[in-house]
XYZ file of C-alpha atoms in Angstrom:
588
model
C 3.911 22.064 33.776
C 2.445 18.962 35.106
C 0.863 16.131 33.144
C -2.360 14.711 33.185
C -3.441 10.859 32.746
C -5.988 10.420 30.497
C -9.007 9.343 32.212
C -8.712 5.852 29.714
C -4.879 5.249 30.903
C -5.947 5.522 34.807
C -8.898 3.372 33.561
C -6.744 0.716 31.798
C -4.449 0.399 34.908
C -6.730 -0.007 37.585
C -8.284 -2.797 35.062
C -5.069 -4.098 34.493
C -4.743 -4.336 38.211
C -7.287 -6.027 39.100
C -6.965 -8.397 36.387
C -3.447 -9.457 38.099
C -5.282 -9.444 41.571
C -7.806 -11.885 39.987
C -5.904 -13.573 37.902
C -2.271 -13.801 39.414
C -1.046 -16.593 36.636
C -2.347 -14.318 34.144
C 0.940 -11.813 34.419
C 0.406 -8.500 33.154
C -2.740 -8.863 30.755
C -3.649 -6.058 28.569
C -7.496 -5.309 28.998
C -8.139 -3.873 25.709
C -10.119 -0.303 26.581
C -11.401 1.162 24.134
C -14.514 4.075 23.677
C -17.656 2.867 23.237
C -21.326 3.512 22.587
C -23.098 1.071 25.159
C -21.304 3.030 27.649
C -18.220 5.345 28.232
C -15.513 2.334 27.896
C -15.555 -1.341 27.166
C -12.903 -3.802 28.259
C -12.849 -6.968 25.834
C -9.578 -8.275 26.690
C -11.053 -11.126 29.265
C -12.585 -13.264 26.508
C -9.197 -14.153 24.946
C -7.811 -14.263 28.414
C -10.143 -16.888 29.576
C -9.706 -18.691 26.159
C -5.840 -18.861 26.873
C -6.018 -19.892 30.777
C -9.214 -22.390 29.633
C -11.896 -20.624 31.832
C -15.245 -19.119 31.847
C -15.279 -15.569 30.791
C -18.126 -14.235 31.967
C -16.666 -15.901 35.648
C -13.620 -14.476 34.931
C -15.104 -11.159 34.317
C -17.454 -11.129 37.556
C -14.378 -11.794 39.791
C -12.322 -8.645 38.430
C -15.328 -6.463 38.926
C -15.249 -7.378 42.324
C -11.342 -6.308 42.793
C -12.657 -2.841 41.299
C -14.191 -0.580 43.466
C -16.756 2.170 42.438
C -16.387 5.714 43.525
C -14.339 8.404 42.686
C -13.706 7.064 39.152
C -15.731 4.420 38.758
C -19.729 5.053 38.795
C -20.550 1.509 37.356
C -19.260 -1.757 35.773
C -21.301 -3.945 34.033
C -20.575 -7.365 32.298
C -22.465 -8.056 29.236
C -21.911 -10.877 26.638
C -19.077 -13.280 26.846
C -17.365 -11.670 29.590
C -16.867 -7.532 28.069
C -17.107 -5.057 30.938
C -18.851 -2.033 30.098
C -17.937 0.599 32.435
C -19.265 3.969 33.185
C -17.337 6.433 34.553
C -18.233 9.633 37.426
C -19.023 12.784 36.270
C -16.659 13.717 39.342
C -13.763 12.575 37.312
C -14.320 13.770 34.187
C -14.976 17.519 35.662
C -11.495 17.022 38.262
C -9.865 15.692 35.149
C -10.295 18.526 32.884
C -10.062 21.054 35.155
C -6.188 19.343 36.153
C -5.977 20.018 31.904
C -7.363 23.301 32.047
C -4.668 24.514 34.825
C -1.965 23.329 31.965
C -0.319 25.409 30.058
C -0.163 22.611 27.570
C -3.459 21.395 28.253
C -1.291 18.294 30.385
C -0.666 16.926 27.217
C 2.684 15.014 28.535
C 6.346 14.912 26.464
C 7.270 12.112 25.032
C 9.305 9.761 27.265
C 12.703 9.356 24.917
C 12.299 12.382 22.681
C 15.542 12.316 19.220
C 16.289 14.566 16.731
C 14.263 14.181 13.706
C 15.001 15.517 10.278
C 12.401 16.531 8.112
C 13.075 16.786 4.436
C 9.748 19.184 3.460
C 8.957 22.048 0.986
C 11.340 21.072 -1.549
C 10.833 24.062 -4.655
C 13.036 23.827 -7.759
C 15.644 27.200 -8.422
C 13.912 29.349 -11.587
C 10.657 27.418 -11.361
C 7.238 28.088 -10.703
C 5.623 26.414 -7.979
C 2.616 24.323 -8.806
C 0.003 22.856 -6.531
C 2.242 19.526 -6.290
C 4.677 21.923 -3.774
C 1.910 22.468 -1.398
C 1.359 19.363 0.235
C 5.070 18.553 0.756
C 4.952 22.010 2.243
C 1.648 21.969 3.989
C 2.046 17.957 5.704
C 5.635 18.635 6.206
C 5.122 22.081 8.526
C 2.627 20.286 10.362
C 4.697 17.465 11.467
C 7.295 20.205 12.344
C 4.830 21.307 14.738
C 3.525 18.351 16.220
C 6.998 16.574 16.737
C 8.090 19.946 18.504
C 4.869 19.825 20.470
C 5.977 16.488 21.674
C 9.641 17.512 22.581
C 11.478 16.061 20.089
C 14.359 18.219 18.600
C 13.466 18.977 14.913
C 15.729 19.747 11.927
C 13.937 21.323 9.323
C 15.201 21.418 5.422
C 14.404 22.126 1.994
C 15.922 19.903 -0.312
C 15.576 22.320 -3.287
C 16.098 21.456 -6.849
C 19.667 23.949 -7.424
C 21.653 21.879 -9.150
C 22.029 19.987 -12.793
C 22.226 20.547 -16.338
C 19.411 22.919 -16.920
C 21.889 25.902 -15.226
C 24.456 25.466 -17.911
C 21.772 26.983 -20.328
C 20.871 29.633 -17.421
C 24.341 31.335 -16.643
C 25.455 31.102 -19.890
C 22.529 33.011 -20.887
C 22.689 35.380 -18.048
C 26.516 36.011 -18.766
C 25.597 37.117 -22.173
C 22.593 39.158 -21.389
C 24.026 40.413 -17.902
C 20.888 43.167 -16.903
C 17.947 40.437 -17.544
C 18.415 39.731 -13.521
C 18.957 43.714 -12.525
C 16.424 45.184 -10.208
C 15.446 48.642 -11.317
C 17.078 51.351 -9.466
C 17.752 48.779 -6.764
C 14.824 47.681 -4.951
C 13.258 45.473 -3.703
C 11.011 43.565 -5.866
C 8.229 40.958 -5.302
C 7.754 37.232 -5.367
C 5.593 37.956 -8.769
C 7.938 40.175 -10.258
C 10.889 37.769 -9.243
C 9.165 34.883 -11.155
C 8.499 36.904 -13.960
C 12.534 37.541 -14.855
C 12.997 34.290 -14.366
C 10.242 32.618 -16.620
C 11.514 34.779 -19.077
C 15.404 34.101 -18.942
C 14.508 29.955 -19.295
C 11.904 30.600 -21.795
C 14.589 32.744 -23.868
C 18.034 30.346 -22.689
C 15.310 27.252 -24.017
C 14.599 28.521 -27.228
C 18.158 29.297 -27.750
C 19.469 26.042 -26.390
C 17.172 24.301 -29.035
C 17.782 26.313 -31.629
C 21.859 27.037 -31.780
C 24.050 24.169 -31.754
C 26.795 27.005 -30.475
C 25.037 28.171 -27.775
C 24.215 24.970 -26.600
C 28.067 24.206 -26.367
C 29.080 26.975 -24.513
C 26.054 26.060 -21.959
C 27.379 22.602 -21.621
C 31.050 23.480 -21.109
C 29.056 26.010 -18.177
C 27.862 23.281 -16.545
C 31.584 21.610 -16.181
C 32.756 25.115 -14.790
C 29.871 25.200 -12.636
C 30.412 21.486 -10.757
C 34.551 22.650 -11.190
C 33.549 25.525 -8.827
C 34.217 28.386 -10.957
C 33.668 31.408 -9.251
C 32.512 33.352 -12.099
C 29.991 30.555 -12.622
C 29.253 30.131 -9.260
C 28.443 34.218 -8.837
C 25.990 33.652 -11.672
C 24.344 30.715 -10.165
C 23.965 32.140 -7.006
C 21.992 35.248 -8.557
C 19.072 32.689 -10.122
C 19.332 31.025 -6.340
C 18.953 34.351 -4.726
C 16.081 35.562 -7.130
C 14.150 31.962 -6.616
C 14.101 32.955 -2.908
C 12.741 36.310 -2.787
C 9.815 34.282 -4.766
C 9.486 31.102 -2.701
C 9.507 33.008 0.400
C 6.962 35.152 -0.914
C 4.613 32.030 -1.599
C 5.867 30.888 2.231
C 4.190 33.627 3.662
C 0.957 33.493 2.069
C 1.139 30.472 2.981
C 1.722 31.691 6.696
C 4.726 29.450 7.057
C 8.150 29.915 8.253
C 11.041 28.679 6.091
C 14.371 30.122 6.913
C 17.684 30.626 5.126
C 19.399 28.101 6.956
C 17.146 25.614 6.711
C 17.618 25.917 3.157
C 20.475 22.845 2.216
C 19.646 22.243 -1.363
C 21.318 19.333 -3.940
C 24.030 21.829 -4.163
C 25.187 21.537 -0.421
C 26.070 17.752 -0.788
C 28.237 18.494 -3.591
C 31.527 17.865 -1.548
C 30.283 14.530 -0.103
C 29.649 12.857 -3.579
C 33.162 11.669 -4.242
C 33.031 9.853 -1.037
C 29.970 8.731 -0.763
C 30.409 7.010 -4.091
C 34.131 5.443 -2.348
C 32.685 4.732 0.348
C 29.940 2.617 -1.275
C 31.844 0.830 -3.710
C 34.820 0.015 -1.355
C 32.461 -1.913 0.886
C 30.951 -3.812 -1.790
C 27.265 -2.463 -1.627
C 27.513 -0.908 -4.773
C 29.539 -2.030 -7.844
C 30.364 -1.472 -11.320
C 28.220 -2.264 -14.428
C 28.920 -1.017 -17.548
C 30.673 1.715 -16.494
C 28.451 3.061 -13.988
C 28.306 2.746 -10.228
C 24.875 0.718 -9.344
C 23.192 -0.904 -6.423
C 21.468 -3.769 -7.315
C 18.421 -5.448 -5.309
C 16.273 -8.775 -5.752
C 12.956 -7.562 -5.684
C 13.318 -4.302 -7.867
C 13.137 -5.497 -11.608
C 12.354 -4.140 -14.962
C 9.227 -4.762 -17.556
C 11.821 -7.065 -19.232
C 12.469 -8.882 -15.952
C 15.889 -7.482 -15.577
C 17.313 -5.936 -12.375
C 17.138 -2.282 -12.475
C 19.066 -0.711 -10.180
C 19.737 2.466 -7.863
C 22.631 4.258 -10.395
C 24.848 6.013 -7.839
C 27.231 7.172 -10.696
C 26.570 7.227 -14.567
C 28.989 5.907 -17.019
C 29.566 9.826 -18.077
C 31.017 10.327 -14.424
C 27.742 12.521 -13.215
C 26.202 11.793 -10.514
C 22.265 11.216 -10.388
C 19.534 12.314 -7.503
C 20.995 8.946 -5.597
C 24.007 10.115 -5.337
C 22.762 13.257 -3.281
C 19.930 11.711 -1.317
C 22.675 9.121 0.102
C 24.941 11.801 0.690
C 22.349 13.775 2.798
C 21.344 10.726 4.681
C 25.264 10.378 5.637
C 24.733 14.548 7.140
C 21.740 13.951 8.415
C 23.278 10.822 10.275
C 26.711 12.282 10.901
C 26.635 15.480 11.268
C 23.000 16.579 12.489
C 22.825 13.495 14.822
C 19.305 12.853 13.524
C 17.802 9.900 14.925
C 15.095 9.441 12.644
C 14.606 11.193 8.959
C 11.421 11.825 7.423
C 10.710 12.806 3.556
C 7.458 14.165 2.926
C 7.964 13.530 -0.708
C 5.830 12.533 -3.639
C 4.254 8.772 -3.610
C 5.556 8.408 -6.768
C 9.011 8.629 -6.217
C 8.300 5.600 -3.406
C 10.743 2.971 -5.599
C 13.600 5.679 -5.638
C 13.629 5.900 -1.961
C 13.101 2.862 -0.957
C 16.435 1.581 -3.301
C 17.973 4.561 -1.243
C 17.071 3.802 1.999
C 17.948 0.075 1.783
C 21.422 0.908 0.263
C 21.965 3.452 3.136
C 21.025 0.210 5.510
C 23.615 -1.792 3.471
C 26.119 0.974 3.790
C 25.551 1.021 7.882
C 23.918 4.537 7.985
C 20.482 3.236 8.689
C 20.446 0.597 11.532
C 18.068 -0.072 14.179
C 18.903 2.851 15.901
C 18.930 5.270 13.000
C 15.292 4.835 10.443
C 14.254 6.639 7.487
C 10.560 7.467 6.520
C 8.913 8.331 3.600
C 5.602 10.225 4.423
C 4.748 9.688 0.666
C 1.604 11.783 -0.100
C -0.824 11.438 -3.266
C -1.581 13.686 -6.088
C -3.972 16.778 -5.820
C -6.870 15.716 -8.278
C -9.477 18.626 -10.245
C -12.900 18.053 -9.370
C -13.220 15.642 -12.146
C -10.946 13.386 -10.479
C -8.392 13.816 -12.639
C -5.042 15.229 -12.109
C -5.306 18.847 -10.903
C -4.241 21.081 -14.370
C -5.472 24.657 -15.802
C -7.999 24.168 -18.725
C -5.427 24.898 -21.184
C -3.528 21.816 -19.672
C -0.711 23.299 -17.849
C 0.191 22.569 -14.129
C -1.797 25.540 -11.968
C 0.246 27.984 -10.272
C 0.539 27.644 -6.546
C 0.126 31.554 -6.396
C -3.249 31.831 -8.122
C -4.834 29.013 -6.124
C -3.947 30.563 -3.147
C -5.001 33.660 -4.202
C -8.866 32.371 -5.522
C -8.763 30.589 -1.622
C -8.236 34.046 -0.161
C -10.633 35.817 -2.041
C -13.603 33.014 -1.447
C -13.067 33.043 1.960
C -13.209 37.121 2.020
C -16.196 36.847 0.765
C -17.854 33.869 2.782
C -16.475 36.212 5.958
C -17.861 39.591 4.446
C -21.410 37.634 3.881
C -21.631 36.464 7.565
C -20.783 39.791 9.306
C -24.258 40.808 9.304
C -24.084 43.483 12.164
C -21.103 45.047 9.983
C -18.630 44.426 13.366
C -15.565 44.266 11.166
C -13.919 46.815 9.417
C -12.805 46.263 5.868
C -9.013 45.215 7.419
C -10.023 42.886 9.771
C -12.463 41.361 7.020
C -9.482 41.233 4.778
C -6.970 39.641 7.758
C -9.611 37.080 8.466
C -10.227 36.139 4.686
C -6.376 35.378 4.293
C -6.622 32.930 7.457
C -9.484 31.497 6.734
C -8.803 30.751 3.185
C -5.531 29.715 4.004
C -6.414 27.511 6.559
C -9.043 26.207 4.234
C -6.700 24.961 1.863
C -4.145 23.510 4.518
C -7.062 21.612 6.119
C -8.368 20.282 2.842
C -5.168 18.636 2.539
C -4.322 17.430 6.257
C -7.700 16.312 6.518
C -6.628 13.732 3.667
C -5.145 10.812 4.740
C -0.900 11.483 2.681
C -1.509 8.564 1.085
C -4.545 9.324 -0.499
C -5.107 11.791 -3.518
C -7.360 14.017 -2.508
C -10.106 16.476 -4.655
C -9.297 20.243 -4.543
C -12.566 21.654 -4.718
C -12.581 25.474 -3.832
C -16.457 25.947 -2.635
C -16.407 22.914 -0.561
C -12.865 24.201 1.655
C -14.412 27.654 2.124
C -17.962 25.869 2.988
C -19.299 26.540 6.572
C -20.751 22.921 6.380
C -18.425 19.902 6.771
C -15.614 18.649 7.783
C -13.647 22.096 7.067
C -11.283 24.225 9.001
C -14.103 27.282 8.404
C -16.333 24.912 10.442
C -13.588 24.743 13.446
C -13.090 28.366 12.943
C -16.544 29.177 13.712
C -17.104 27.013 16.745
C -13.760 28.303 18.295
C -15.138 32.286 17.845
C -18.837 31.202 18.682
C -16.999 30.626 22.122
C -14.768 33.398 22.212
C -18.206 35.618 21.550
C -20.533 33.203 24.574
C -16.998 33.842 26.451
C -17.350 37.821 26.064
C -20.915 38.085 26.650
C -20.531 36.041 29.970
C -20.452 38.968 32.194
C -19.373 38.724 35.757
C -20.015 34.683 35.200
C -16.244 33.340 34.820
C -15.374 29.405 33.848
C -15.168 27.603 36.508
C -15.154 24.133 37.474
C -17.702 22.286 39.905
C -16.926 18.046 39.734
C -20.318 18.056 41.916
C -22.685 18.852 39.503
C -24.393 16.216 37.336
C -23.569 16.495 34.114
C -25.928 15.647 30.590
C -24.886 13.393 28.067
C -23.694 15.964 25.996
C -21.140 17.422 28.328
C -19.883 14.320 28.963
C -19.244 13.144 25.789
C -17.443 16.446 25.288
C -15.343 16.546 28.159
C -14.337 12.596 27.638
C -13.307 13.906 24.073
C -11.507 16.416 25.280
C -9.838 14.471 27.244
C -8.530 12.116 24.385
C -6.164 15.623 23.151
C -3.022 14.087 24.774
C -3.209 10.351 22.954
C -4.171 11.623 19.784
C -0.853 13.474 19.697
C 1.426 11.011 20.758
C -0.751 8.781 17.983
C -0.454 11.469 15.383
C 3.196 11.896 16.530
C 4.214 8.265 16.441
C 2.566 7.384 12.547
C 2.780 10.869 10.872
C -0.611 11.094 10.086
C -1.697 14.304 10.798
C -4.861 14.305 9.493
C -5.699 11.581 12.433
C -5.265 15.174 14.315
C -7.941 16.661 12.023
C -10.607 14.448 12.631
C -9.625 14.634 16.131
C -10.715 18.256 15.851
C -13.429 17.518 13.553
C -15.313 15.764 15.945
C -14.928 17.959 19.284
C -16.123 20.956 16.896
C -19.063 18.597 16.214
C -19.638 17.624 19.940
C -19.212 21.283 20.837
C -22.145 22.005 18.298
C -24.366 19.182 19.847
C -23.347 20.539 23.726
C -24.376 23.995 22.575
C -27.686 23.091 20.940
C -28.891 21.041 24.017
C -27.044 22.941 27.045
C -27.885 26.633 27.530
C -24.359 27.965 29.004
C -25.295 31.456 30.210
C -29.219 30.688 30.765
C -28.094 27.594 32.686
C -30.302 26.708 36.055
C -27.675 27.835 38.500
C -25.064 29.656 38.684
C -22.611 26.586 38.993
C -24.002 25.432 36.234
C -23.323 28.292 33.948
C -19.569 28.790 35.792
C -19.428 24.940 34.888
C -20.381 25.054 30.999
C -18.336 28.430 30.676
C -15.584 26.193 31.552
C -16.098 23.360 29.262
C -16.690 26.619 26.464
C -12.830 27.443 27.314
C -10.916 24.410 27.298
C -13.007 23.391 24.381
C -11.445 26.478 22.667
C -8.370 26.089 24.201
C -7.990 22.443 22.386
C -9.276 23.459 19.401
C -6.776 26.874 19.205
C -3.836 24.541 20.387
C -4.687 21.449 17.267
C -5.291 23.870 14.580
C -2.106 26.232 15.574
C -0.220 22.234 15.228
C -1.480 22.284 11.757
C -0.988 25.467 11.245
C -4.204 27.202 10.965
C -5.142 30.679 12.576
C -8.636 30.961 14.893
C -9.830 33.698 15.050
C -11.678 35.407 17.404
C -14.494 36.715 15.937
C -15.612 36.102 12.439
């Protein structure tokens, strides 16, 4: 496992370098590299430099090209304007540079120097609900960060905050207790994600209309819910059965979703139940939260009401429950205490932004949050119908996670059936393929979004083989895989001696750009900084194959040459979309 230097970091240094050689009151002066289009990098750090030290850029600028000798990296170095260096770099060193990648198991994508432990708070379903498009993004940005922080070497804690606690169960059990067989599976078997969410529709529809409608039942369900935070293990059996039946149907949607979520991941509001008491002590005996009219509240300067008031974070109502607040803070004291996390991430709703920023700011108050110790939210926006208006069914209700991914599935089986022209695939694999495809179309609609952003779900454009879609990656990476199969004796191989055209080079300097687009992606949770990443080498790989013949090349370095550039093309793009968790594959 060895790493590999970008060619832009070996770049920067020798800059950097000879900057100091040139320029020994300088110190250590950044050079400011970046990509550019006059050639492969430009350096535009000397023009501030020479404004600071009160010289002549363009001087300045012709004495550090001297101190940097062309040759194995360097092919040329040109000063333009006031004092930028545009600099071209060998073909030598891009081949020998890729080809120190390709020998990589991991692509010599490096490990981050001081890798944690990171929590991430993702996928967060409610017990006895349906799950509606608003799950999926918390689900589908939150497993890709998973991913790409393990990629890195951080330690990662997954867990599901899931809604399992509150009023609403009082109605539940008490309704199960006096219908006892409305949970029974027939004959005892298993039964399916549908048919689990199915019993339990029914059971709150029925407990609902009951709840509303008899002042007695309603009684009974309240006095349920103080047996059910008193522990009562009656109640508690009971509760567990609507937790249990929730699973088999959230796990079901999981693995359509081709994601893994396991049981003890699961920590839901009901496993900080025991902290509460304390947490609520330990906050009010320090002074960061006190008593107002009977309830226990944090109060901050900048959070007010309409009415100008302070509103604040209520830890405890004046009835003695406790509110979401009281949970979140108690999780942050686990995740801080007992998981050792070092940094905590919520992929949670933009909406609920005020909530957790009134938590996270009492948790600093409180000590659990310090320099050492941060919490994020990675708040994401709301999915949005093609009219740009909040994502709902035409009758007005939220739209069932299930049957979205279920109308992806079947779009994409199509769009795969419709391009198998020589009829290659059998009926299975067309089927296999639809399911990744269309759920990798969906995933990469959202990660493809900036979190922030609402984005448009728009069914015809995911599946499309035009555009910035995961179908479009799919089919560059198998348009390899097939040039790859049809090579022959001809195997990649690299050959640094050959001149290269401007289309392989501005491949293989993309490629090259896989490692610093992690630790990028890595460092500001943005995954969909990754997408575009793969966006574009799919895009360069389509320009490279339209203008370079790879097996009707001149020579046969040349085609051993391009084979290789096929492969670790693929390679890249197999290795980004498995980080955000999308199949390739190989033939469609």
């Amino acid at each position: 496992m060895a790493s590999v230097p970008s060619l832009a970091s070996t770049v920067q240094q020798r800059l950097a370098d000879a900057l100091s050689a040139a320029l020994p009151e300088a110190g250590s002066a950044d050079p400011l590299l970046r990509r550019s289009d006059r050639a492969d990098f430009q350096a535009n750090g000397i023009l501030a430099l020479a404004k600071k030290l009160k010289g002549n850029p363009r001087e300045l600028a012709a004495k550090v090209v001297e101190g940097l000798p062309t040759g194995d990296l360097l092919k040329e170095i040109e000063v333009s304007g006031p004092g930028f260096l545009n600099i071209t770099l060998t073909d030598e060193a891009i081949v020998k540079t890729l080809a120190a990648r390709a020998a990589d198991d991991r692509l010599g994508v490096p490990y981050a120097e001081n890798p944690g432990t990171t929590v991430i708070d993702y996928a967060q379903p409610n017990v006895a609900k349906e799950m509606h498009v608003g799950h999926l993004r918390s689900a589908v940005i939150g497993a890709a960060m998973v991913e790409i922080l393990e990629f890195t070497g951080e330690t990662v804690v997954r867990r599901h905050h899931i809604g399992d606690w509150g009023t609403q169960y009082g109605m539940l059990i008490q309704y199960l207790i006096e219908h006892p067989h409305e949970l029974d599976h027939e004959g005892g078997e298993e039964v399916t994600g549908e048919e689990a969410i199915s019993s339990l529709n029914r059971i709150y529809k029925a407990s609902r209309a009951l709840f509303d409608s008899d002042e007695a039942f309603k009684d009974r369900a309240r006095n349920r819910v103080v047996d059910l935070q008193a522990g009562d293990p009656e109640t508690r059996a009971h509760w567990q059965r609507f937790v249990d039946e929730s699973k088999i149907y959230f796990y079901s949607v999981f693995n359509k979703l081709d994601m893994e979520i396991r049981d003890a991941d699961i920590v839901g509001e009901s496993g900080y139940n025991d902290m509460l008491d304390e947490t609520c002590r330990l906050l009010e005996e320090s002074g960061v939260a006190v008593r107002s009219e009977g309830a226990l509240c944090v109060f901050f300067d900048d959070v007010k009401g309409p009415d100008g008031n302070p509103t604040p974070l209520i830890v405890r109502k004046s009835n003695g429950g406790y509110g979401y607040a009281a949970t979140d803070l108690s999780a942050i004291r686990d995740r801080v205490q007992n998981l050792k996390a070092n940094t905590l991430i919520y992929v949670v709703d933009a909406r609920q932004s005020l909530h957790f920023k009134m938590v996270f700011e009492t948790a600093r108050r409180a000590g659990w949050l310090n320099d050492e110790v941060k919490a994020v939210q990675l708040a994401f926006g709301t999915v949005l119908g093609k009219d740009g208006k909040p994502f709902k069914t035409r009758e007005g209700e939220t739209v069932r996670l299930v049957d979205l991914l279920n109308e992806a599935i079947e779009r994409a089986t199509a769009v795969v059936r419709e391009k198998d022209e020589e009829n290659q695939l059998t009926e299975e694999e067309i089927a296999e393929r639809g399911t990744q495809v269309g759920i990798g179309a969906i995933k990469y609609a959202d990660l493809s979004t900036s979190a922030a952003r609402d984005y448009k779900f728009d069914l015809d454009q995911m599946v499309s083989l035009n555009g910035d879609t995961s179908v479009y990656l799919q089919y560059a990476y198998a348009r390899i895989q097939s040039i790859l199969r049809k090579s022959g004796d001809a195997k990649p191989g690299a050959h640094p001696e050959l001149e290269l055209a401007a289309a392989e080079r501005a491949l293989g300097l993309h490629l090259d750009q896989f490692g610093e687009t992690l630790a990028e992606v890595a460092g500001s949770y943005e995954p969909h900084k990754l997408a575009a990443y793969l966006y574009q080498l799919a895009s360069l790989y389509t320009t490279f194959y339209a203008q370079c013949p790879v097996l009707k090349a001149e020579t046969p370095a040349q085609v051993e040459n391009r084979l290789f550039l096929c492969d670790i093309t693929a390679r890249t793009l197999h290795q980004g979309m498995a980080l955000l968790g999308i199949h390739t594959p190989d033939r469609l």
